[in-house]
PDB file of C-alpha atoms in Angstrom:
ATOM      1  CA  MET A   1       7.434  27.842  47.281  1.00 86.00           C
ATOM      2  CA  ASN A   2      10.655  29.968  45.885  1.00 82.00           C
ATOM      3  CA  ASP A   3       8.017  32.331  45.622  1.00 85.00           C
ATOM      4  CA  ILE A   4       9.247  32.888  42.161  1.00 87.00           C
ATOM      5  CA  ASP A   5      12.800  33.349  42.166  1.00 87.00           C
ATOM      6  CA  PHE A   6      14.051  31.851  38.958  1.00 85.00           C
ATOM      7  CA  GLU A   7      17.529  33.017  39.180  1.00 85.00           C
ATOM      8  CA  LYS A   8      18.557  31.457  43.023  1.00 82.00           C
ATOM      9  CA  ALA A   9      16.594  28.479  41.619  1.00 80.00           C
ATOM     10  CA  SER A  10      18.890  28.048  38.686  1.00 81.00           C
ATOM     11  CA  LYS A  11      22.037  28.082  41.181  1.00 81.00           C
ATOM     12  CA  ILE A  12      21.090  25.104  42.565  1.00 79.00           C
ATOM     13  CA  ASN A  13      19.732  21.662  40.869  1.00 83.00           C
ATOM     14  CA  ILE A  14      16.550  20.131  41.669  1.00 81.00           C
ATOM     15  CA  GLU A  15      18.361  17.201  43.581  1.00 82.00           C
ATOM     16  CA  HIS A  16      19.705  19.347  46.518  1.00 82.00           C
ATOM     17  CA  ARG A  17      16.771  21.834  46.395  1.00 84.00           C
ATOM     18  CA  PHE A  18      13.792  18.792  46.133  1.00 88.00           C
ATOM     19  CA  PRO A  19      15.647  15.731  47.216  1.00 90.00           C
ATOM     20  CA  TYR A  20      14.740  12.368  46.469  1.00 88.00           C
ATOM     21  CA  PHE A  21      13.643  10.453  49.722  1.00 93.00           C
ATOM     22  CA  GLU A  22      14.772   6.843  48.922  1.00 91.00           C
ATOM     23  CA  TYR A  23      18.235   8.214  46.726  1.00 86.00           C
ATOM     24  CA  PRO A  24      21.582   8.243  48.505  1.00 85.00           C
ATOM     25  CA  MET A  25      22.696  11.660  47.052  1.00 82.00           C
ATOM     26  CA  PRO A  26      21.950  14.040  48.843  1.00 86.00           C
ATOM     27  CA  GLY A  27      20.597  11.164  51.526  1.00 89.00           C
ATOM     28  CA  LEU A  28      18.426  11.112  54.417  1.00 91.00           C
ATOM     29  CA  ASP A  29      20.916  12.946  56.657  1.00 92.00           C
ATOM     30  CA  VAL A  30      20.720  16.238  54.409  1.00 90.00           C
ATOM     31  CA  ILE A  31      16.683  16.040  54.043  1.00 92.00           C
ATOM     32  CA  ALA A  32      16.667  15.966  57.801  1.00 92.00           C
ATOM     33  CA  GLU A  33      18.825  18.972  58.842  1.00 92.00           C
ATOM     34  CA  THR A  34      17.008  21.039  56.127  1.00 90.00           C
ATOM     35  CA  PRO A  35      14.860  23.233  58.022  1.00 90.00           C
ATOM     36  CA  SER A  36      11.160  23.835  57.135  1.00 90.00           C
ATOM     37  CA  PRO A  37       8.850  23.617  54.890  1.00 90.00           C
ATOM     38  CA  ARG A  38      11.116  21.582  53.485  1.00 91.00           C
ATOM     39  CA  LEU A  39      10.583  19.943  49.919  1.00 93.00           C
ATOM     40  CA  ILE A  40      10.640  15.970  49.021  1.00 94.00           C
ATOM     41  CA  LYS A  41      10.229  14.010  46.306  1.00 94.00           C
ATOM     42  CA  SER A  42       9.698  10.165  46.103  1.00 95.00           C
ATOM     43  CA  HIS A  43       8.426   7.463  43.636  1.00 94.00           C
ATOM     44  CA  LEU A  44       7.564   5.211  46.240  1.00 95.00           C
ATOM     45  CA  PRO A  45       3.972   3.880  47.236  1.00 96.00           C
ATOM     46  CA  PHE A  46       2.293   4.975  50.332  1.00 96.00           C
ATOM     47  CA  SER A  47       2.387   1.508  51.435  1.00 95.00           C
ATOM     48  CA  ILE A  48       6.322   2.022  51.489  1.00 94.00           C
ATOM     49  CA  LEU A  49       6.494   5.744  52.893  1.00 95.00           C
ATOM     50  CA  PRO A  50       6.933   6.444  56.644  1.00 93.00           C
ATOM     51  CA  ASN A  51       4.558   5.496  58.845  1.00 92.00           C
ATOM     52  CA  GLN A  52       4.732   9.569  59.615  1.00 91.00           C
ATOM     53  CA  MET A  53       2.588  10.126  56.077  1.00 92.00           C
ATOM     54  CA  ASP A  54      -0.649   9.245  58.348  1.00 92.00           C
ATOM     55  CA  LYS A  55       0.300  10.572  61.452  1.00 93.00           C
ATOM     56  CA  LYS A  56       1.903  13.633  60.624  1.00 93.00           C
ATOM     57  CA  LYS A  57       0.413  14.126  56.979  1.00 95.00           C
ATOM     58  CA  PRO A  58       2.530  16.583  55.305  1.00 96.00           C
ATOM     59  CA  LYS A  59       1.046  18.316  52.157  1.00 97.00           C
ATOM     60  CA  THR A  60       1.683  16.240  49.740  1.00 97.00           C
ATOM     61  CA  ILE A  61       1.323  15.972  45.567  1.00 98.00           C
ATOM     62  CA  TYR A  62       0.603  13.102  43.728  1.00 97.00           C
ATOM     63  CA  VAL A  63       0.743  13.111  40.350  1.00 96.00           C
ATOM     64  CA  ALA A  64      -0.558   9.577  38.179  1.00 95.00           C
ATOM     65  CA  ARG A  65      -0.157   9.421  34.627  1.00 93.00           C
ATOM     66  CA  ASN A  66      -1.227   6.759  31.893  1.00 93.00           C
ATOM     67  CA  PRO A  67       0.453   3.646  32.112  1.00 95.00           C
ATOM     68  CA  LYS A  68       1.007   3.117  28.520  1.00 94.00           C
ATOM     69  CA  ASP A  69       3.110   6.704  27.903  1.00 92.00           C
ATOM     70  CA  THR A  70       4.015   5.560  31.821  1.00 92.00           C
ATOM     71  CA  ILE A  71       6.030   2.472  30.282  1.00 93.00           C
ATOM     72  CA  VAL A  72       7.891   4.149  27.708  1.00 90.00           C
ATOM     73  CA  SER A  73       8.925   6.870  29.557  1.00 87.00           C
ATOM     74  CA  TYR A  74       9.976   4.539  32.220  1.00 86.00           C
ATOM     75  CA  TYR A  75      12.055   2.639  29.963  1.00 87.00           C
ATOM     76  CA  TRP A  76      13.837   5.600  28.341  1.00 81.00           C
ATOM     77  CA  PHE A  77      14.746   6.858  31.874  1.00 76.00           C
ATOM     78  CA  GLY A  78      15.346   3.849  33.674  1.00 74.00           C
ATOM     79  CA  ILE A  79      17.209   1.861  30.772  1.00 75.00           C
ATOM     80  CA  LYS A  80      18.530   4.116  27.970  1.00 68.00           C
ATOM     81  CA  PHE A  81      19.253   7.047  29.879  1.00 63.00           C
ATOM     82  CA  LEU A  82      20.853   5.995  32.826  1.00 67.00           C
ATOM     83  CA  ASN A  83      23.893   3.475  32.747  1.00 65.00           C
ATOM     84  CA  VAL A  84      23.056   2.360  36.370  1.00 70.00           C
ATOM     85  CA  VAL A  85      21.761  -0.928  36.227  1.00 74.00           C
ATOM     86  CA  PRO A  86      22.157  -3.127  33.172  1.00 79.00           C
ATOM     87  CA  PHE A  87      19.146  -4.652  31.085  1.00 83.00           C
ATOM     88  CA  ASN A  88      20.190  -6.781  27.782  1.00 86.00           C
ATOM     89  CA  GLY A  89      16.864  -7.594  27.066  1.00 89.00           C
ATOM     90  CA  SER A  90      14.596  -5.694  23.989  1.00 91.00           C
ATOM     91  CA  PHE A  91      12.026  -2.709  24.811  1.00 92.00           C
ATOM     92  CA  GLU A  92       9.412  -5.656  24.257  1.00 96.00           C
ATOM     93  CA  ASP A  93      11.051  -8.121  26.695  1.00 94.00           C
ATOM     94  CA  TYR A  94      10.753  -4.623  29.719  1.00 92.00           C
ATOM     95  CA  CYS A  95       6.976  -4.207  28.731  1.00 95.00           C
ATOM     96  CA  ARG A  96       6.188  -7.427  30.158  1.00 97.00           C
ATOM     97  CA  LEU A  97       8.244  -7.073  33.132  1.00 94.00           C
ATOM     98  CA  PHE A  98       6.169  -3.886  33.971  1.00 95.00           C
ATOM     99  CA  VAL A  99       2.773  -5.989  33.221  1.00 96.00           C
ATOM    100  CA  THR A 100       3.561  -8.693  35.181  1.00 96.00           C
ATOM    101  CA  ASP A 101       4.409  -6.177  37.920  1.00 95.00           C
ATOM    102  CA  GLN A 102       8.486  -7.238  38.259  1.00 93.00           C
ATOM    103  CA  VAL A 103      10.041  -3.367  37.189  1.00 92.00           C
ATOM    104  CA  ALA A 104      10.873  -1.073  39.988  1.00 90.00           C
ATOM    105  CA  TYR A 105       8.756   0.652  41.678  1.00 91.00           C
ATOM    106  CA  GLY A 106       5.419  -1.198  40.283  1.00 91.00           C
ATOM    107  CA  PRO A 107       3.347  -2.399  40.373  1.00 96.00           C
ATOM    108  CA  TRP A 108       1.655   0.814  38.704  1.00 96.00           C
ATOM    109  CA  TRP A 109      -1.588  -0.370  39.195  1.00 96.00           C
ATOM    110  CA  LYS A 110      -1.527  -0.889  42.923  1.00 97.00           C
ATOM    111  CA  HIS A 111       0.630   2.157  42.605  1.00 97.00           C
ATOM    112  CA  VAL A 112      -1.986   4.976  42.080  1.00 97.00           C
ATOM    113  CA  THR A 113      -4.854   3.039  43.561  1.00 97.00           C
ATOM    114  CA  GLU A 114      -3.182   3.641  46.942  1.00 97.00           C
ATOM    115  CA  ALA A 115      -2.730   6.957  45.920  1.00 97.00           C
ATOM    116  CA  TRP A 116      -6.435   7.415  44.831  1.00 97.00           C
ATOM    117  CA  LYS A 117      -8.079   5.954  47.815  1.00 96.00           C
ATOM    118  CA  ARG A 118      -6.315   9.294  49.679  1.00 96.00           C
ATOM    119  CA  LYS A 119      -7.673  12.000  47.075  1.00 96.00           C
ATOM    120  CA  ASP A 120     -10.074  13.227  49.101  1.00 96.00           C
ATOM    121  CA  ASP A 121      -7.699  13.868  52.105  1.00 97.00           C
ATOM    122  CA  GLU A 122      -7.334  17.148  53.221  1.00 96.00           C
ATOM    123  CA  ASN A 123      -3.301  17.483  52.841  1.00 97.00           C
ATOM    124  CA  MET A 124      -3.645  15.520  49.411  1.00 97.00           C
ATOM    125  CA  LEU A 125      -3.563  16.554  46.071  1.00 98.00           C
ATOM    126  CA  PHE A 126      -3.868  14.722  43.302  1.00 97.00           C
ATOM    127  CA  LEU A 127      -3.457  15.444  39.380  1.00 96.00           C
ATOM    128  CA  PHE A 128      -2.950  13.997  36.833  1.00 94.00           C
ATOM    129  CA  TYR A 129      -0.035  13.891  33.717  1.00 91.00           C
ATOM    130  CA  GLU A 130      -2.269  14.456  31.446  1.00 91.00           C
ATOM    131  CA  ASP A 131      -4.060  17.431  32.635  1.00 91.00           C
ATOM    132  CA  LEU A 132      -0.706  19.060  33.347  1.00 90.00           C
ATOM    133  CA  GLN A 133      -0.408  18.966  29.165  1.00 88.00           C
ATOM    134  CA  THR A 134      -4.014  20.024  28.559  1.00 88.00           C
ATOM    135  CA  ASP A 135      -4.203  23.308  31.225  1.00 92.00           C
ATOM    136  CA  ALA A 136      -0.767  23.892  33.174  1.00 93.00           C
ATOM    137  CA  ARG A 137      -2.192  27.101  34.348  1.00 95.00           C
ATOM    138  CA  LYS A 138      -5.107  25.637  36.087  1.00 95.00           C
ATOM    139  CA  CYS A 139      -2.708  22.951  37.448  1.00 95.00           C
ATOM    140  CA  VAL A 140      -0.434  25.573  38.383  1.00 95.00           C
ATOM    141  CA  LYS A 141      -3.071  27.928  40.745  1.00 96.00           C
ATOM    142  CA  GLN A 142      -4.177  24.336  42.066  1.00 96.00           C
ATOM    143  CA  ILE A 143      -0.922  23.710  43.142  1.00 96.00           C
ATOM    144  CA  ALA A 144      -0.342  27.289  44.230  1.00 95.00           C
ATOM    145  CA  GLU A 145      -3.404  27.595  46.582  1.00 96.00           C
ATOM    146  CA  PHE A 146      -3.436  23.748  48.042  1.00 97.00           C
ATOM    147  CA  LEU A 147       0.180  25.048  49.306  1.00 96.00           C
ATOM    148  CA  GLY A 148      -1.298  28.517  50.421  1.00 95.00           C
ATOM    149  CA  LYS A 149       0.564  30.744  48.458  1.00 94.00           C
ATOM    150  CA  SER A 150      -1.023  33.690  46.392  1.00 92.00           C
ATOM    151  CA  PHE A 151       0.006  34.814  43.166  1.00 93.00           C
ATOM    152  CA  THR A 152      -1.029  37.491  40.293  1.00 94.00           C
ATOM    153  CA  GLU A 153      -2.041  36.280  36.778  1.00 94.00           C
ATOM    154  CA  GLU A 154       1.452  37.416  35.962  1.00 94.00           C
ATOM    155  CA  GLN A 155       2.937  35.619  37.714  1.00 94.00           C
ATOM    156  CA  ILE A 156       1.108  32.333  37.537  1.00 94.00           C
ATOM    157  CA  ASP A 157       1.761  33.012  33.637  1.00 94.00           C
ATOM    158  CA  LEU A 158       5.537  32.822  34.615  1.00 92.00           C
ATOM    159  CA  VAL A 159       5.456  29.725  36.116  1.00 92.00           C
ATOM    160  CA  VAL A 160       3.847  28.044  33.550  1.00 93.00           C
ATOM    161  CA  GLN A 161       6.480  29.197  30.815  1.00 90.00           C
ATOM    162  CA  HIS A 162       8.913  28.230  33.446  1.00 87.00           C
ATOM    163  CA  CYS A 163       7.932  24.857  33.468  1.00 86.00           C
ATOM    164  CA  ASN A 164       6.830  23.919  30.425  1.00 85.00           C
ATOM    165  CA  PHE A 165       8.729  21.375  28.253  1.00 82.00           C
ATOM    166  CA  ASP A 166      10.891  23.198  26.128  1.00 83.00           C
ATOM    167  CA  SER A 167      11.891  25.520  28.980  1.00 82.00           C
ATOM    168  CA  MET A 168      12.974  22.569  31.907  1.00 78.00           C
ATOM    169  CA  LYS A 169      14.809  20.753  29.019  1.00 74.00           C
ATOM    170  CA  LYS A 170      17.148  23.962  28.655  1.00 82.00           C
ATOM    171  CA  ASN A 171      17.142  24.347  32.255  1.00 78.00           C
ATOM    172  CA  ARG A 172      20.536  22.847  33.769  1.00 76.00           C
ATOM    173  CA  SER A 173      19.348  22.869  36.828  1.00 75.00           C
ATOM    174  CA  VAL A 174      16.715  20.114  36.163  1.00 74.00           C
ATOM    175  CA  ASN A 175      17.515  18.408  32.840  1.00 64.00           C
ATOM    176  CA  TYR A 176      19.467  16.183  34.389  1.00 69.00           C
ATOM    177  CA  GLU A 177      22.367  16.618  32.226  1.00 67.00           C
ATOM    178  CA  TRP A 178      24.970  16.242  35.141  1.00 58.00           C
ATOM    179  CA  MET A 179      24.293  13.397  35.163  1.00 65.00           C
ATOM    180  CA  LYS A 180      26.150  12.751  32.386  1.00 62.00           C
ATOM    181  CA  ASP A 181      29.502  14.661  33.519  1.00 71.00           C
ATOM    182  CA  ASP A 182      29.385  12.003  36.533  1.00 69.00           C
ATOM    183  CA  GLY A 183      28.790   8.898  33.973  1.00 65.00           C
ATOM    184  CA  ILE A 184      25.665   7.811  35.245  1.00 68.00           C
ATOM    185  CA  ALA A 185      23.798   8.950  32.066  1.00 58.00           C
ATOM    186  CA  ASN A 186      24.132   8.068  28.828  1.00 60.00           C
ATOM    187  CA  LYS A 187      25.815  11.443  26.838  1.00 65.00           C
ATOM    188  CA  ASP A 188      23.056  10.248  23.716  1.00 63.00           C
ATOM    189  CA  GLU A 189      20.139  10.408  25.712  1.00 60.00           C
ATOM    190  CA  ALA A 190      18.055  13.185  27.292  1.00 62.00           C
ATOM    191  CA  PHE A 191      16.071  12.690  30.533  1.00 65.00           C
ATOM    192  CA  LEU A 192      13.317  15.229  29.433  1.00 58.00           C
ATOM    193  CA  ARG A 193      13.305  13.184  26.302  1.00 66.00           C
ATOM    194  CA  SER A 194       9.297  13.961  24.977  1.00 72.00           C
ATOM    195  CA  GLY A 195       6.578  15.285  27.380  1.00 74.00           C
ATOM    196  CA  LYS A 196       4.129  14.047  25.025  1.00 79.00           C
ATOM    197  CA  VAL A 197       0.594  12.415  26.185  1.00 82.00           C
ATOM    198  CA  GLY A 198      -0.215   9.498  23.280  1.00 83.00           C
ATOM    199  CA  ASP A 199       3.282   8.596  22.146  1.00 86.00           C
ATOM    200  CA  TRP A 200       2.746   5.216  23.527  1.00 90.00           C
ATOM    201  CA  ARG A 201       1.179   4.777  20.341  1.00 90.00           C
ATOM    202  CA  ASN A 202       4.702   5.246  18.311  1.00 87.00           C
ATOM    203  CA  HIS A 203       6.429   2.352  20.181  1.00 88.00           C
ATOM    204  CA  LEU A 204       3.749  -0.298  21.840  1.00 94.00           C
ATOM    205  CA  SER A 205       2.801  -3.387  20.488  1.00 96.00           C
ATOM    206  CA  GLU A 206      -1.043  -4.733  20.385  1.00 95.00           C
ATOM    207  CA  ASP A 207      -0.160  -7.590  22.824  1.00 96.00           C
ATOM    208  CA  ILE A 208       0.650  -4.753  25.512  1.00 96.00           C
ATOM    209  CA  VAL A 209      -1.376  -2.408  24.653  1.00 95.00           C
ATOM    210  CA  LYS A 210      -4.205  -4.882  25.129  1.00 95.00           C
ATOM    211  CA  GLN A 211      -2.818  -6.204  28.361  1.00 96.00           C
ATOM    212  CA  LEU A 212      -2.512  -2.777  29.889  1.00 95.00           C
ATOM    213  CA  ASP A 213      -5.838  -1.911  28.971  1.00 94.00           C
ATOM    214  CA  GLU A 214      -7.149  -5.591  30.744  1.00 95.00           C
ATOM    215  CA  ILE A 215      -4.793  -3.604  33.898  1.00 95.00           C
ATOM    216  CA  VAL A 216      -7.285  -0.534  33.907  1.00 94.00           C
ATOM    217  CA  ALA A 217     -10.326  -2.214  33.399  1.00 93.00           C
ATOM    218  CA  THR A 218     -10.131  -4.603  35.933  1.00 94.00           C
ATOM    219  CA  LYS A 219      -7.262  -3.611  39.326  1.00 95.00           C
ATOM    220  CA  LEU A 220      -8.350  -0.144  39.617  1.00 95.00           C
ATOM    221  CA  PRO A 221     -11.289   1.233  41.315  1.00 94.00           C
ATOM    222  CA  ALA A 222     -14.410   2.070  39.095  1.00 91.00           C
ATOM    223  CA  ASP A 223     -14.227   5.894  39.884  1.00 92.00           C
ATOM    224  CA  MET A 224     -10.759   5.925  38.662  1.00 93.00           C
ATOM    225  CA  ARG A 225     -10.728   4.048  35.212  1.00 89.00           C
ATOM    226  CA  GLU A 226     -12.511   7.545  33.174  1.00 84.00           C
ATOM    227  CA  TYR A 227      -9.517   9.518  34.801  1.00 85.00           C
ATOM    228  CA  ILE A 228      -7.052   7.054  33.431  1.00 84.00           C
ATOM    229  CA  ARG A 229      -6.929   8.697  30.062  1.00 70.00           C
ATOM    230  CA  ASP A 230      -4.358   7.688  27.041  1.00 67.00           C
ATOM    231  CA  SER A 231      -4.962  10.284  24.526  1.00 59.00           C
ATOM    232  CA  LEU A 232      -5.360  14.304  24.272  1.00 52.00           C
ATOM    233  CA  PRO A 233      -9.111  15.262  24.388  1.00 49.00           C
ATOM    234  CA  GLU A 234      -9.892  16.234  20.519  1.00 46.00           C
ATOM    235  CA  LYS A 235     -10.024  20.168  20.757  1.00 40.00           C
TER     236      LYS A 235
END
């Protein structure tokens, strides 16, 4: 949407270029004054987003991630990285809250199901985090086409390189290091921590894995279950 102008993008952090709908900063007033086409992001499920989503049908990209990696990433970001919400429990305690639908933005299964039901809508592009890892180039081309953008193969390669994990980790306009300067985040942790698919194997207990498997098997639409992969496919 910035026509691959990396220099321009590097001058303003992502919270202002691509603000969160539900966050107080920069806030709804700033979003309302932003000229169209606007980029707005959110972690909210569709059932909580404004009714105008159904009336105006803005182009919407939804990214789903398997619950096992989600729970690990969510803990490290919300509890270890951020200093906003105090949590005195253990990682296992947090996992139990996740599987019993007691964490913010949850339940996970309901969130992804609401989006999955809209996957065939003309204004909707449904992506899986795992696909972004296995074939980033294909996903970038999908996104470009969805947004009505036409780029050369070389330009697509530039976007893929610019958006890979290592590049983003070093990019101060997107790595949230400024939160540490503001005292919002823990100086000893990183927002971009791992980014790997299957990292849950290094953290989750057998009991939590079993409960997450049960959620996938019983609460997701049947045609969605096969897409909820917990590891990269063998090459």
